[in-house]
Tab-separated table of C-alpha atoms (C1' of nucleotides) in Angstrom:
chain	number	residue	atom	x	y	z
A	392	MET	CA	86.163	90.076	60.767
A	393	THR	CA	82.578	90.923	59.938
A	394	THR	CA	80.633	87.879	60.988
A	395	GLN	CA	76.898	88.362	61.115
A	396	ILE	CA	76.502	85.606	63.637
A	397	PRO	CA	75.713	87.182	66.978
A	398	GLU	CA	77.891	86.298	69.943
A	399	GLY	CA	74.865	84.237	70.879
A	400	ASP	CA	75.974	81.907	73.601
A	401	GLU	CA	77.353	84.366	76.056
A	402	ALA	CA	75.427	87.504	75.308
A	403	ASP	CA	71.799	86.322	75.202
A	404	ARG	CA	71.701	83.833	77.985
A	405	PRO	CA	69.982	85.509	80.920
A	406	LEU	CA	71.533	85.182	84.354
A	407	ARG	CA	70.089	82.681	86.755
A	408	ALA	CA	67.849	84.239	89.394
A	409	ASP	CA	70.377	83.992	92.227
A	410	ALA	CA	73.149	85.306	90.007
A	411	ALA	CA	71.074	88.295	88.934
A	412	ARG	CA	70.225	89.031	92.547
A	413	ASN	CA	73.883	88.915	93.507
A	414	ARG	CA	74.899	91.048	90.569
A	415	GLN	CA	72.655	93.813	91.807
A	416	LEU	CA	73.873	93.314	95.359
A	417	ILE	CA	77.446	93.657	94.152
A	418	LEU	CA	76.641	96.844	92.270
A	419	ASP	CA	74.928	98.409	95.261
A	420	THR	CA	77.697	97.451	97.640
A	421	ALA	CA	80.467	98.455	95.253
A	422	ALA	CA	78.862	101.889	94.826
A	423	GLU	CA	79.130	102.337	98.565
A	424	VAL	CA	82.659	100.993	98.883
A	425	PHE	CA	83.975	102.922	95.869
A	426	ALA	CA	82.410	106.130	97.172
A	427	GLU	CA	84.366	105.664	100.382
A	428	HIS	CA	87.660	104.166	99.293
A	429	GLY	CA	87.959	104.951	95.595
A	430	LEU	CA	88.031	102.700	92.560
A	431	ASP	CA	90.955	100.656	93.818
A	432	ALA	CA	89.092	99.264	96.804
A	433	GLY	CA	89.639	95.542	97.195
A	434	TYR	CA	87.094	93.050	95.897
A	435	ASP	CA	87.220	91.307	99.231
A	436	GLU	CA	85.913	94.401	100.974
A	437	ILE	CA	82.967	94.504	98.587
A	438	ALA	CA	82.313	90.799	99.099
A	439	ARG	CA	82.541	91.078	102.860
A	440	ARG	CA	80.059	93.943	103.041
A	441	ALA	CA	77.705	92.261	100.609
A	442	GLY	CA	77.881	89.087	102.661
A	443	ILE	CA	78.939	86.926	99.725
A	444	GLY	CA	82.157	85.186	98.674
A	445	VAL	CA	84.967	86.926	96.832
A	446	GLY	CA	84.734	84.382	94.052
A	447	THR	CA	81.234	85.548	93.256
A	448	VAL	CA	82.423	89.088	92.690
A	449	TYR	CA	85.271	87.941	90.480
A	450	ARG	CA	82.974	85.690	88.458
A	451	ARG	CA	80.521	88.477	87.711
A	452	PHE	CA	83.113	91.189	87.079
A	453	PRO	CA	86.404	89.578	86.088
A	454	GLU	CA	87.629	92.963	84.867
A	455	ARG	CA	87.388	95.793	87.323
A	456	ASP	CA	86.653	98.156	84.463
A	457	GLU	CA	83.358	96.400	83.756
A	458	LEU	CA	82.254	97.067	87.291
A	459	VAL	CA	83.430	100.662	87.166
A	460	GLN	CA	81.696	101.256	83.875
A	461	ALA	CA	78.471	99.615	85.008
A	462	LEU	CA	78.471	101.866	88.057
A	463	PHE	CA	79.596	105.222	86.748
A	464	GLU	CA	78.414	105.499	83.178
A	465	SER	CA	75.062	106.875	84.264
A	466	ARG	CA	76.623	109.117	86.904
A	467	ILE	CA	78.898	110.689	84.321
A	468	ARG	CA	76.056	110.993	81.874
A	469	GLU	CA	74.244	112.891	84.610
A	470	ILE	CA	77.101	115.379	84.717
A	471	VAL	CA	76.963	115.663	80.929
A	472	THR	CA	73.290	116.529	81.263
A	473	ILE	CA	74.125	119.205	83.790
A	474	ALA	CA	76.684	120.612	81.377
A	475	GLU	CA	74.089	120.649	78.608
A	476	GLU	CA	71.674	122.547	80.749
A	477	ALA	CA	74.416	124.940	81.805
A	478	THR	CA	75.064	125.945	78.201
A	479	THR	CA	71.426	126.917	77.754
A	480	ARG	CA	71.023	129.024	80.860
A	481	PRO	CA	70.244	132.654	80.189
A	482	ASP	CA	73.379	134.107	81.783
A	483	PRO	CA	76.600	132.501	80.474
A	484	TRP	CA	78.651	133.221	83.584
A	485	ASP	CA	75.967	131.874	85.889
A	486	GLY	CA	75.713	128.812	83.690
A	487	LEU	CA	79.401	128.163	84.032
A	488	VAL	CA	79.427	128.608	87.788
A	489	TRP	CA	76.282	126.546	88.106
A	490	PHE	CA	77.902	123.704	86.198
A	491	LEU	CA	81.077	123.757	88.274
A	492	GLU	CA	79.118	123.756	91.510
A	493	ARG	CA	76.788	120.936	90.493
A	494	ALA	CA	79.669	118.828	89.184
A	495	LEU	CA	81.737	119.412	92.298
A	496	GLU	CA	78.885	118.608	94.652
A	497	ARG	CA	78.738	115.194	93.027
A	498	GLN	CA	82.452	114.550	92.818
A	499	VAL	CA	83.154	115.611	96.360
A	500	ALA	CA	80.510	113.280	97.733
A	501	ASP	CA	81.842	110.244	95.909
A	502	ARG	CA	85.485	109.428	95.649
A	503	GLY	CA	84.741	106.781	93.078
A	504	LEU	CA	83.007	109.278	90.814
A	505	LYS	CA	85.906	111.662	91.166
A	506	GLU	CA	88.336	108.997	90.031
A	507	ALA	CA	86.013	107.896	87.240
A	508	MET	CA	85.935	111.487	86.008
A	509	VAL	CA	89.704	111.481	85.975
A	510	ARG	CA	89.687	108.361	83.814
A	511	THR	CA	87.416	110.269	81.498
A	512	VAL	CA	90.493	112.208	80.445
A	513	ASP	CA	92.490	109.032	80.142
A	514	GLN	CA	93.564	108.281	76.592
A	515	ASP	CA	92.605	104.675	76.219
A	516	ALA	CA	89.977	104.152	78.861
A	517	HIS	CA	86.603	103.014	77.613
A	518	MET	CA	85.000	105.815	79.533
A	519	THR	CA	84.583	107.819	76.379
A	520	ILE	CA	81.274	109.509	77.174
A	521	GLY	CA	83.039	112.097	79.253
A	522	ARG	CA	85.861	112.840	76.883
A	523	GLU	CA	83.670	113.042	73.817
A	524	GLN	CA	80.667	114.838	75.196
A	525	LEU	CA	81.830	116.815	78.207
A	526	GLY	CA	84.787	118.446	76.463
A	527	PRO	CA	82.761	120.201	73.747
A	528	LEU	CA	80.148	121.303	76.259
A	529	ILE	CA	82.697	122.948	78.514
A	530	GLU	CA	84.221	124.516	75.435
A	531	ALA	CA	80.786	125.928	74.591
A	532	MET	CA	80.413	127.378	78.075
A	533	VAL	CA	83.785	129.044	77.783
A	534	VAL	CA	83.089	130.524	74.369
A	535	ARG	CA	79.708	131.796	75.461
A	536	ALA	CA	80.973	133.400	78.651
A	537	GLN	CA	83.859	134.993	76.783
A	538	ALA	CA	81.541	136.391	74.112
A	539	ASP	CA	79.543	137.809	76.965
A	540	GLY	CA	82.645	139.521	78.268
A	541	THR	CA	82.471	138.006	81.747
A	542	LEU	CA	85.103	135.272	81.394
A	543	ARG	CA	88.642	136.406	80.739
A	544	SER	CA	89.526	135.816	77.131
A	545	ASP	CA	92.717	133.802	77.611
A	546	VAL	CA	91.039	131.033	79.600
A	547	GLU	CA	90.437	127.719	77.836
A	548	ALA	CA	88.217	124.724	78.391
A	549	THR	CA	91.020	122.618	79.842
A	550	ASP	CA	91.559	125.284	82.486
A	551	LEU	CA	88.119	124.492	83.809
A	552	GLY	CA	88.940	120.800	83.767
A	553	VAL	CA	92.015	121.497	85.856
A	554	SER	CA	90.041	123.567	88.316
A	555	LEU	CA	87.441	120.828	88.674
A	556	MET	CA	90.150	118.349	89.532
A	557	LEU	CA	91.808	120.702	91.990
A	558	MET	CA	88.647	121.725	93.783
A	559	SER	CA	87.343	118.193	94.082
A	560	SER	CA	90.235	117.417	96.428
A	561	ILE	CA	89.364	120.194	98.849
A	562	THR	CA	87.140	118.545	101.403
A	563	THR	CA	87.605	117.583	104.988
A	564	PRO	CA	85.398	115.800	107.490
A	565	GLN	CA	85.262	119.037	109.466
A	566	GLN	CA	84.388	121.183	106.467
A	567	PRO	CA	82.983	119.025	103.694
A	568	GLU	CA	82.069	122.061	101.629
A	569	LEU	CA	85.409	123.802	101.923
A	570	TRP	CA	85.863	123.613	98.154
A	571	ARG	CA	83.281	126.384	97.804
A	572	ARG	CA	85.701	128.839	99.385
A	573	TYR	CA	88.446	128.142	96.890
A	574	LEU	CA	86.092	127.893	93.974
A	575	ALA	CA	84.966	131.412	94.846
A	576	LEU	CA	88.560	132.617	94.883
A	577	PHE	CA	89.366	130.847	91.661
A	578	LEU	CA	86.264	132.182	89.936
A	579	ASP	CA	87.284	135.680	90.908
A	580	GLY	CA	90.495	134.981	89.059
A	581	LEU	CA	88.633	133.738	86.001
A	582	ARG	CA	86.536	136.853	85.689
A	583	ALA	CA	87.381	139.267	82.899
A	584	ARG	CA	88.740	142.567	84.234
A	585	PRO	CA	89.955	145.647	82.425
A	586	ASP	CA	93.340	145.772	84.121
A	587	GLN	CA	94.530	142.193	83.799
A	588	GLY	CA	97.571	141.061	81.863
A	589	PRO	CA	97.790	137.809	79.888
A	590	LEU	CA	98.120	134.461	81.660
A	591	PRO	CA	101.552	132.858	81.589
A	592	LEU	CA	102.007	129.624	79.603
A	593	ILE	CA	99.459	127.941	77.388
A	594	ALA	CA	96.552	125.893	78.696
A	595	PRO	CA	97.316	122.184	79.017
A	596	ALA	CA	96.542	119.907	76.080
A	597	ASP	CA	94.738	116.642	76.697
A	598	GLU	CA	97.928	114.676	77.138
A	599	SER	CA	99.175	117.166	79.681
A	600	MET	CA	95.897	116.865	81.529
A	601	HIS	CA	96.270	113.137	81.586
A	602	ALA	CA	99.767	113.283	83.023
A	603	MET	CA	98.577	115.750	85.634
A	604	MET	CA	95.721	113.555	86.766
A	605	CYS	CA	98.139	110.717	87.217
A	606	ASN	CA	100.288	112.489	89.740
A	607	LEU	CA	97.399	114.284	91.359
A	608	HIS	CA	95.900	110.952	92.281
A	609	GLY	CA	97.868	107.794	92.640
A	610	THR	CA	96.643	106.425	89.314
A	611	ARG	CA	99.548	105.231	87.213
A	612	PRO	CA	98.417	104.396	83.656
B	176	MET	CA	124.833	117.609	100.372
B	177	THR	CA	127.174	117.769	103.314
B	178	THR	CA	125.612	116.422	106.458
B	179	GLN	CA	127.862	115.977	109.442
B	180	ILE	CA	128.114	112.924	111.636
B	181	PRO	CA	126.098	114.146	114.620
B	182	GLU	CA	124.312	111.038	116.001
B	183	GLY	CA	125.195	111.393	119.650
B	184	ASP	CA	121.858	110.778	121.329
B	185	GLU	CA	122.444	107.332	122.779
B	186	ALA	CA	126.177	107.032	122.656
B	187	ASP	CA	128.795	109.431	121.427
B	188	ARG	CA	130.488	106.556	119.694
B	189	PRO	CA	131.313	107.752	116.187
B	190	LEU	CA	130.407	105.633	113.198
B	191	ARG	CA	133.020	103.428	111.682
B	192	ALA	CA	134.547	104.815	108.498
B	193	ASP	CA	132.692	102.479	106.149
B	194	ALA	CA	129.426	103.101	107.961
B	195	ALA	CA	129.863	106.861	107.764
B	196	ARG	CA	130.646	106.597	104.083
B	197	ASN	CA	127.534	104.530	103.489
B	198	ARG	CA	125.382	106.842	105.554
B	199	GLN	CA	126.282	109.693	103.271
B	200	LEU	CA	125.756	107.499	100.214
B	201	ILE	CA	122.313	106.596	101.503
B	202	LEU	CA	121.435	110.234	102.079
B	203	ASP	CA	122.537	111.253	98.609
B	204	THR	CA	120.746	108.393	96.933
B	205	ALA	CA	117.606	108.788	99.020
B	206	ALA	CA	117.449	112.468	98.079
B	207	GLU	CA	117.362	111.423	94.469
B	208	VAL	CA	114.873	108.603	94.917
B	209	PHE	CA	112.547	110.637	97.144
B	210	ALA	CA	112.595	113.516	94.680
B	211	GLU	CA	111.379	111.129	92.018
B	212	HIS	CA	109.041	108.770	93.829
B	213	GLY	CA	108.075	110.554	97.024
B	214	LEU	CA	108.755	109.758	100.650
B	215	ASP	CA	107.202	106.312	100.438
B	216	ALA	CA	109.752	105.006	97.970
B	217	GLY	CA	110.998	101.570	98.946
B	218	TYR	CA	114.247	101.171	100.858
B	219	ASP	CA	115.213	98.499	98.382
B	220	GLU	CA	115.132	101.022	95.541
B	221	ILE	CA	117.472	103.263	97.491
B	222	ALA	CA	119.754	100.345	98.268
B	223	ARG	CA	119.783	99.136	94.677
B	224	ARG	CA	120.722	102.550	93.304
B	225	ALA	CA	123.342	103.086	95.964
B	226	GLY	CA	124.806	99.678	95.197
B	227	ILE	CA	124.527	98.460	98.781
B	228	GLY	CA	122.359	95.955	100.624
B	229	VAL	CA	118.894	96.764	101.945
B	230	GLY	CA	119.969	95.741	105.403
B	231	THR	CA	122.481	98.543	105.478
B	232	VAL	CA	119.806	101.122	104.856
B	233	TYR	CA	117.558	99.654	107.526
B	234	ARG	CA	120.412	99.522	110.036
B	235	ARG	CA	121.279	103.172	109.570
B	236	PHE	CA	117.717	104.478	109.422
B	237	PRO	CA	115.426	102.014	111.178
B	238	GLU	CA	112.732	104.699	111.225
B	239	ARG	CA	111.926	106.270	107.900
B	240	ASP	CA	111.260	109.542	109.694
B	241	GLU	CA	114.913	109.822	110.699
B	242	LEU	CA	115.927	109.636	107.062
B	243	VAL	CA	113.237	112.103	106.010
B	244	GLN	CA	114.220	114.528	108.721
B	245	ALA	CA	117.921	114.235	107.974
B	246	LEU	CA	117.192	115.016	104.336
B	247	PHE	CA	114.560	117.708	104.458
B	248	GLU	CA	115.147	119.727	107.572
B	249	SER	CA	117.562	122.005	105.782
B	250	ARG	CA	115.395	122.197	102.668
B	251	ILE	CA	112.425	123.329	104.718
B	252	ARG	CA	114.570	125.748	106.632
B	253	GLU	CA	115.542	127.199	103.260
B	254	ILE	CA	111.873	127.850	102.549
B	255	VAL	CA	111.521	129.477	105.957
B	256	THR	CA	114.384	131.783	105.028
B	257	ILE	CA	112.617	132.668	101.794
B	258	ALA	CA	109.497	133.462	103.794
B	259	GLU	CA	111.501	135.669	106.129
B	260	GLU	CA	112.946	137.597	103.259
B	261	ALA	CA	109.498	137.890	101.683
B	262	THR	CA	108.133	139.661	104.749
B	263	THR	CA	110.822	142.293	104.517
B	264	ARG	CA	110.484	143.096	100.834
B	265	PRO	CA	109.405	146.674	100.130
B	266	ASP	CA	106.106	145.800	98.432
B	267	PRO	CA	103.911	143.437	100.499
B	268	TRP	CA	102.051	141.975	97.516
B	269	ASP	CA	105.262	141.362	95.602
B	270	GLY	CA	106.710	139.759	98.701
B	271	LEU	CA	103.808	137.373	98.940
B	272	VAL	CA	103.930	136.421	95.261
B	273	TRP	CA	107.677	136.111	95.420
B	274	PHE	CA	107.417	133.710	98.333
B	275	LEU	CA	104.790	131.543	96.658
B	276	GLU	CA	106.809	131.327	93.464
B	277	ARG	CA	110.067	130.499	95.192
B	278	ALA	CA	108.403	127.890	97.400
B	279	LEU	CA	106.599	126.297	94.477
B	280	GLU	CA	109.708	126.181	92.315
B	281	ARG	CA	111.275	124.049	95.000
B	282	GLN	CA	108.296	121.848	95.755
B	283	VAL	CA	107.507	121.137	92.136
B	284	ALA	CA	111.046	120.008	91.453
B	285	ASP	CA	111.104	117.560	94.343
B	286	ARG	CA	108.222	115.309	95.171
B	287	GLY	CA	109.878	114.388	98.442
B	288	LEU	CA	110.064	118.016	99.517
B	289	LYS	CA	106.425	118.506	98.602
B	290	GLU	CA	105.398	115.619	100.814
B	291	ALA	CA	107.705	116.751	103.593
B	292	MET	CA	106.021	120.151	103.490
B	293	VAL	CA	102.687	118.412	103.852
B	294	ARG	CA	103.934	116.640	106.954
B	295	THR	CA	104.867	120.037	108.252
B	296	VAL	CA	101.172	120.552	108.861
B	297	ASP	CA	100.872	117.148	110.451
B	298	GLN	CA	99.955	117.249	114.114
B	299	ASP	CA	102.423	114.837	115.638
B	300	ALA	CA	105.212	114.742	113.107
B	301	HIS	CA	108.574	115.861	114.369
B	302	MET	CA	108.866	118.221	111.432
B	303	THR	CA	108.051	121.162	113.665
B	304	ILE	CA	110.231	123.773	111.994
B	305	GLY	CA	107.660	124.333	109.340
B	306	ARG	CA	104.617	124.444	111.545
B	307	GLU	CA	106.190	126.706	114.120
B	308	GLN	CA	108.122	129.066	111.912
B	309	LEU	CA	106.452	129.072	108.525
B	310	GLY	CA	102.946	129.631	109.856
B	311	PRO	CA	103.645	132.934	111.586
B	312	LEU	CA	105.664	134.187	108.626
B	313	ILE	CA	102.853	133.535	106.181
B	314	GLU	CA	100.511	135.164	108.651
B	315	ALA	CA	102.795	138.198	108.626
B	316	MET	CA	102.746	138.342	104.834
B	317	VAL	CA	98.974	138.214	104.840
B	318	VAL	CA	98.584	140.938	107.441
B	319	ARG	CA	101.068	143.171	105.691
B	320	ALA	CA	99.472	142.766	102.261
B	321	GLN	CA	96.035	143.346	103.711
B	322	ALA	CA	97.169	146.504	105.513
B	323	ASP	CA	98.529	147.609	102.181
B	324	GLY	CA	95.106	147.073	100.638
B	325	THR	CA	96.301	144.711	97.909
B	326	LEU	CA	95.229	141.392	99.422
B	327	ARG	CA	91.522	140.855	99.950
B	328	SER	CA	90.692	141.224	103.611
B	329	ASP	CA	88.892	137.933	104.165
B	330	VAL	CA	91.838	135.775	103.107
B	331	GLU	CA	93.763	133.992	105.845
B	332	ALA	CA	97.177	132.416	106.177
B	333	THR	CA	95.838	128.889	105.809
B	334	ASP	CA	94.354	129.866	102.459
B	335	LEU	CA	97.862	130.384	101.199
B	336	GLY	CA	98.858	127.019	102.592
B	337	VAL	CA	96.044	125.401	100.681
B	338	SER	CA	97.018	127.168	97.487
B	339	LEU	CA	100.615	126.044	97.875
B	340	MET	CA	99.470	122.455	98.170
B	341	LEU	CA	97.135	122.729	95.200
B	342	MET	CA	99.598	124.423	92.891
B	343	SER	CA	102.427	122.067	93.731
B	344	SER	CA	100.472	119.261	92.078
B	345	ILE	CA	100.148	121.074	88.781
B	346	THR	CA	103.111	119.881	86.773
B	347	THR	CA	103.467	117.628	83.805
B	348	PRO	CA	106.459	116.337	81.886
B	349	GLN	CA	105.243	118.345	78.892
B	350	GLN	CA	104.731	121.552	80.867
B	351	PRO	CA	106.716	121.427	84.076
B	352	GLU	CA	105.910	125.035	84.867
B	353	LEU	CA	102.185	124.768	84.284
B	354	TRP	CA	101.550	125.739	87.905
B	355	ARG	CA	102.487	129.302	87.042
B	356	ARG	CA	99.367	129.611	84.926
B	357	TYR	CA	97.056	128.624	87.743
B	358	LEU	CA	98.963	130.552	90.346
B	359	ALA	CA	98.397	133.636	88.207
B	360	LEU	CA	94.663	132.906	88.074
B	361	PHE	CA	94.495	132.223	91.774
B	362	LEU	CA	96.438	135.349	92.637
B	363	ASP	CA	93.989	137.378	90.615
B	364	GLY	CA	91.314	135.942	92.872
B	365	LEU	CA	93.274	136.874	95.989
B	366	ARG	CA	93.634	140.498	94.993
B	367	ALA	CA	91.489	143.011	96.830
B	368	ARG	CA	88.867	144.608	94.565
B	369	PRO	CA	86.198	147.161	95.310
B	370	ASP	CA	83.308	145.070	93.982
B	371	GLN	CA	83.944	141.716	95.631
B	372	GLY	CA	81.588	140.032	98.089
B	373	PRO	CA	82.749	137.981	101.085
B	374	LEU	CA	84.191	134.499	100.627
B	375	PRO	CA	81.939	131.610	101.555
B	376	LEU	CA	82.860	129.465	104.593
B	377	ILE	CA	85.693	130.087	107.003
B	378	ALA	CA	89.321	129.339	106.238
B	379	PRO	CA	90.430	125.855	107.302
B	380	ALA	CA	91.895	125.393	110.760
B	381	ASP	CA	95.083	123.374	111.163
B	382	GLU	CA	93.253	120.121	111.720
B	383	SER	CA	91.212	120.665	108.592
B	384	MET	CA	94.395	121.324	106.678
B	385	HIS	CA	95.818	118.087	107.935
B	386	ALA	CA	92.790	116.070	106.857
B	387	MET	CA	92.911	117.731	103.471
B	388	MET	CA	96.552	116.921	102.908
B	389	CYS	CA	95.816	113.319	103.675
B	390	ASN	CA	93.332	112.860	100.890
B	391	LEU	CA	95.167	115.125	98.495
B	392	HIS	CA	98.111	112.824	98.646
B	393	GLY	CA	97.879	109.190	99.544
B	394	THR	CA	99.334	109.817	103.005
B	395	ARG	CA	97.179	108.127	105.602
B	396	PRO	CA	98.155	109.286	109.136
C	751	DA	C1'	149.445	90.835	112.002
C	752	DG	C1'	145.787	89.533	115.247
C	753	DT	C1'	141.374	90.059	117.447
C	754	DG	C1'	136.777	91.405	118.591
C	755	DA	C1'	133.173	94.410	117.550
C	756	DA	C1'	130.704	96.797	114.027
C	757	DA	C1'	128.889	96.686	109.615
C	758	DC	C1'	127.647	94.369	105.314
C	759	DG	C1'	124.760	91.833	101.809
C	760	DG	C1'	121.059	89.622	100.377
C	761	DA	C1'	118.290	85.544	101.160
C	762	DA	C1'	114.535	84.215	103.944
C	763	DG	C1'	110.442	85.458	106.598
C	764	DA	C1'	106.291	88.057	107.366
C	765	DG	C1'	102.084	90.516	105.771
C	766	DA	C1'	98.724	92.346	103.032
C	767	DC	C1'	96.308	91.745	98.794
C	768	DT	C1'	94.687	89.742	94.621
C	769	DT	C1'	93.144	85.899	92.011
C	770	DT	C1'	92.063	81.117	91.119
C	771	DC	C1'	90.151	76.697	91.939
C	772	DC	C1'	87.132	73.065	93.307
C	773	DG	C1'	83.740	70.555	96.105
C	774	DC	C1'	79.113	71.626	97.388
C	775	DT	C1'	74.466	74.165	96.561
C	776	DT	C1'	70.899	76.251	93.986
C	777	DT	C1'	68.246	76.896	89.959
C	778	DC	C1'	65.487	75.608	86.033
C	779	DG	C1'	63.702	72.971	82.062
C	780	DC	C1'	61.655	68.757	81.488
D	104	DG	C1'	60.765	65.466	91.312
D	105	DC	C1'	65.138	64.939	88.741
D	106	DG	C1'	69.410	65.790	86.627
D	107	DA	C1'	72.512	68.823	84.290
D	108	DA	C1'	74.573	73.071	84.474
D	109	DA	C1'	75.303	77.488	86.481
D	110	DG	C1'	76.512	79.511	90.571
D	111	DC	C1'	78.391	79.785	95.259
D	112	DG	C1'	81.835	80.213	99.135
D	113	DG	C1'	86.045	80.569	100.929
D	114	DA	C1'	90.429	78.163	101.407
D	115	DA	C1'	94.646	78.034	98.964
D	116	DA	C1'	97.982	79.706	95.785
D	117	DG	C1'	100.161	83.475	93.808
D	118	DT	C1'	102.119	88.438	94.033
D	119	DC	C1'	104.279	92.218	95.883
D	120	DT	C1'	106.497	94.733	99.402
D	121	DC	C1'	108.551	95.632	103.572
D	122	DT	C1'	111.559	93.959	107.340
D	123	DT	C1'	114.537	90.921	109.804
D	124	DC	C1'	118.270	87.830	110.508
D	125	DC	C1'	122.682	85.732	110.246
D	126	DG	C1'	127.044	84.063	108.122
D	127	DT	C1'	130.735	86.754	106.145
D	128	DT	C1'	133.572	90.896	105.597
D	129	DT	C1'	135.683	95.125	107.083
D	130	DC	C1'	137.526	98.155	110.362
D	131	DA	C1'	139.993	100.010	114.485
D	132	DC	C1'	142.916	99.298	117.952
D	133	DT	C1'	146.825	96.920	119.948
DNA sequence: AGTGAAACGGAAGAGACTTTCCGCTTTCGC
DNA sequence: GCGAAAGCGGAAAGTCTCTTCCGTTTCACT
């Protein structure tokens, strides 16, 4: 169907002042709640903290995905920007490490972002920015660092995706930055060395990644 | 699986024949269900598969912990035995790798075992075998491999615990053994090398480990 | 076989969440 | 200022699980 007629009715009509105010309030509160409890936090918790009724939240965001997208699209785009900058840094290895650290700092601080990043890998999510833009950029980092001879040659882009997911789980209230310790260890393993043998098995394909995310978190789809 | 009919605590009264038969049926079925769905699988799923009523399961194991303990004590003890053997292998580094591989093979195949191992770290769980026996054995492996000069000197026993937990999540239906790839990378990072600087941050203490397990899995306590 | 206690099954109850619905309130164009 | 329509709150209905309870069945002992 290729109708020229715009969706008119629904799309153009601006929100009433109170509705617009509440929409923003919901976004702000949801950001906070999702950061703490993840993307599956109950709407009632958001409503309670925002001091409004649950119905209001459901009316504005009938599909949870709309809320998630509204909140995290820009955050993920921010990570894409970091990745872009990483690929242009003078030293390829430093660029790669710099990217991982920046990305992890953000994911570790916000459980919602971490889960949104996972959905990025998800086949049919409409969080395509990540999948379509981040993938190639990481690939570029890998190629560059391998050409430079600092990254071991049998590492692939998905390996970095896996490590991001793993590291982002390593935080505790006592040691919020604990992930840095294991990132350091892991990076030492990624470094090209004269004596090292080939890695066992092939790097995971996208569908493997997806399955892995699912049992790493509780996310089912 | 051949578990006896110990009971005993309150009264020495032995179970009636049908009850004893069902107890064993529950254990066998629960082993299967837990392996698939983890320790939080519903009692009704166990009952359904065993072809008995839910009430029967609740009567025999009013506390889920009793069922978990009955099922996994011997499995964890098996891992302790592996650790013991690892500390006596001629080459310390090989011993350490051998232990990690054997332990992971078991944990990856059984989601219930993986979660039971996590509870091993848990402060007030009555799954003390792991905490009290496994810890010192891993410590011994670390000391031995460091004395040998193969394991980097700033690695600690808890670091291995963390790596076990991380790796045990890396499986997919497509590549069930994918963990081996990342274990290889991680091990390369653990190896002592002349050029390496010190690791950032200190290794996690037991309470940190516990907190980490909790948000790695969905387990709350 | 007969009897009482133990055990069984599964329906009903309890709880925690999620989602909808509807009477009342607020906004906005006139 | 007024009225129609959009929006609001939160109680109620719907879902999903986990757990208990009780009438019926099975077992062990005489």
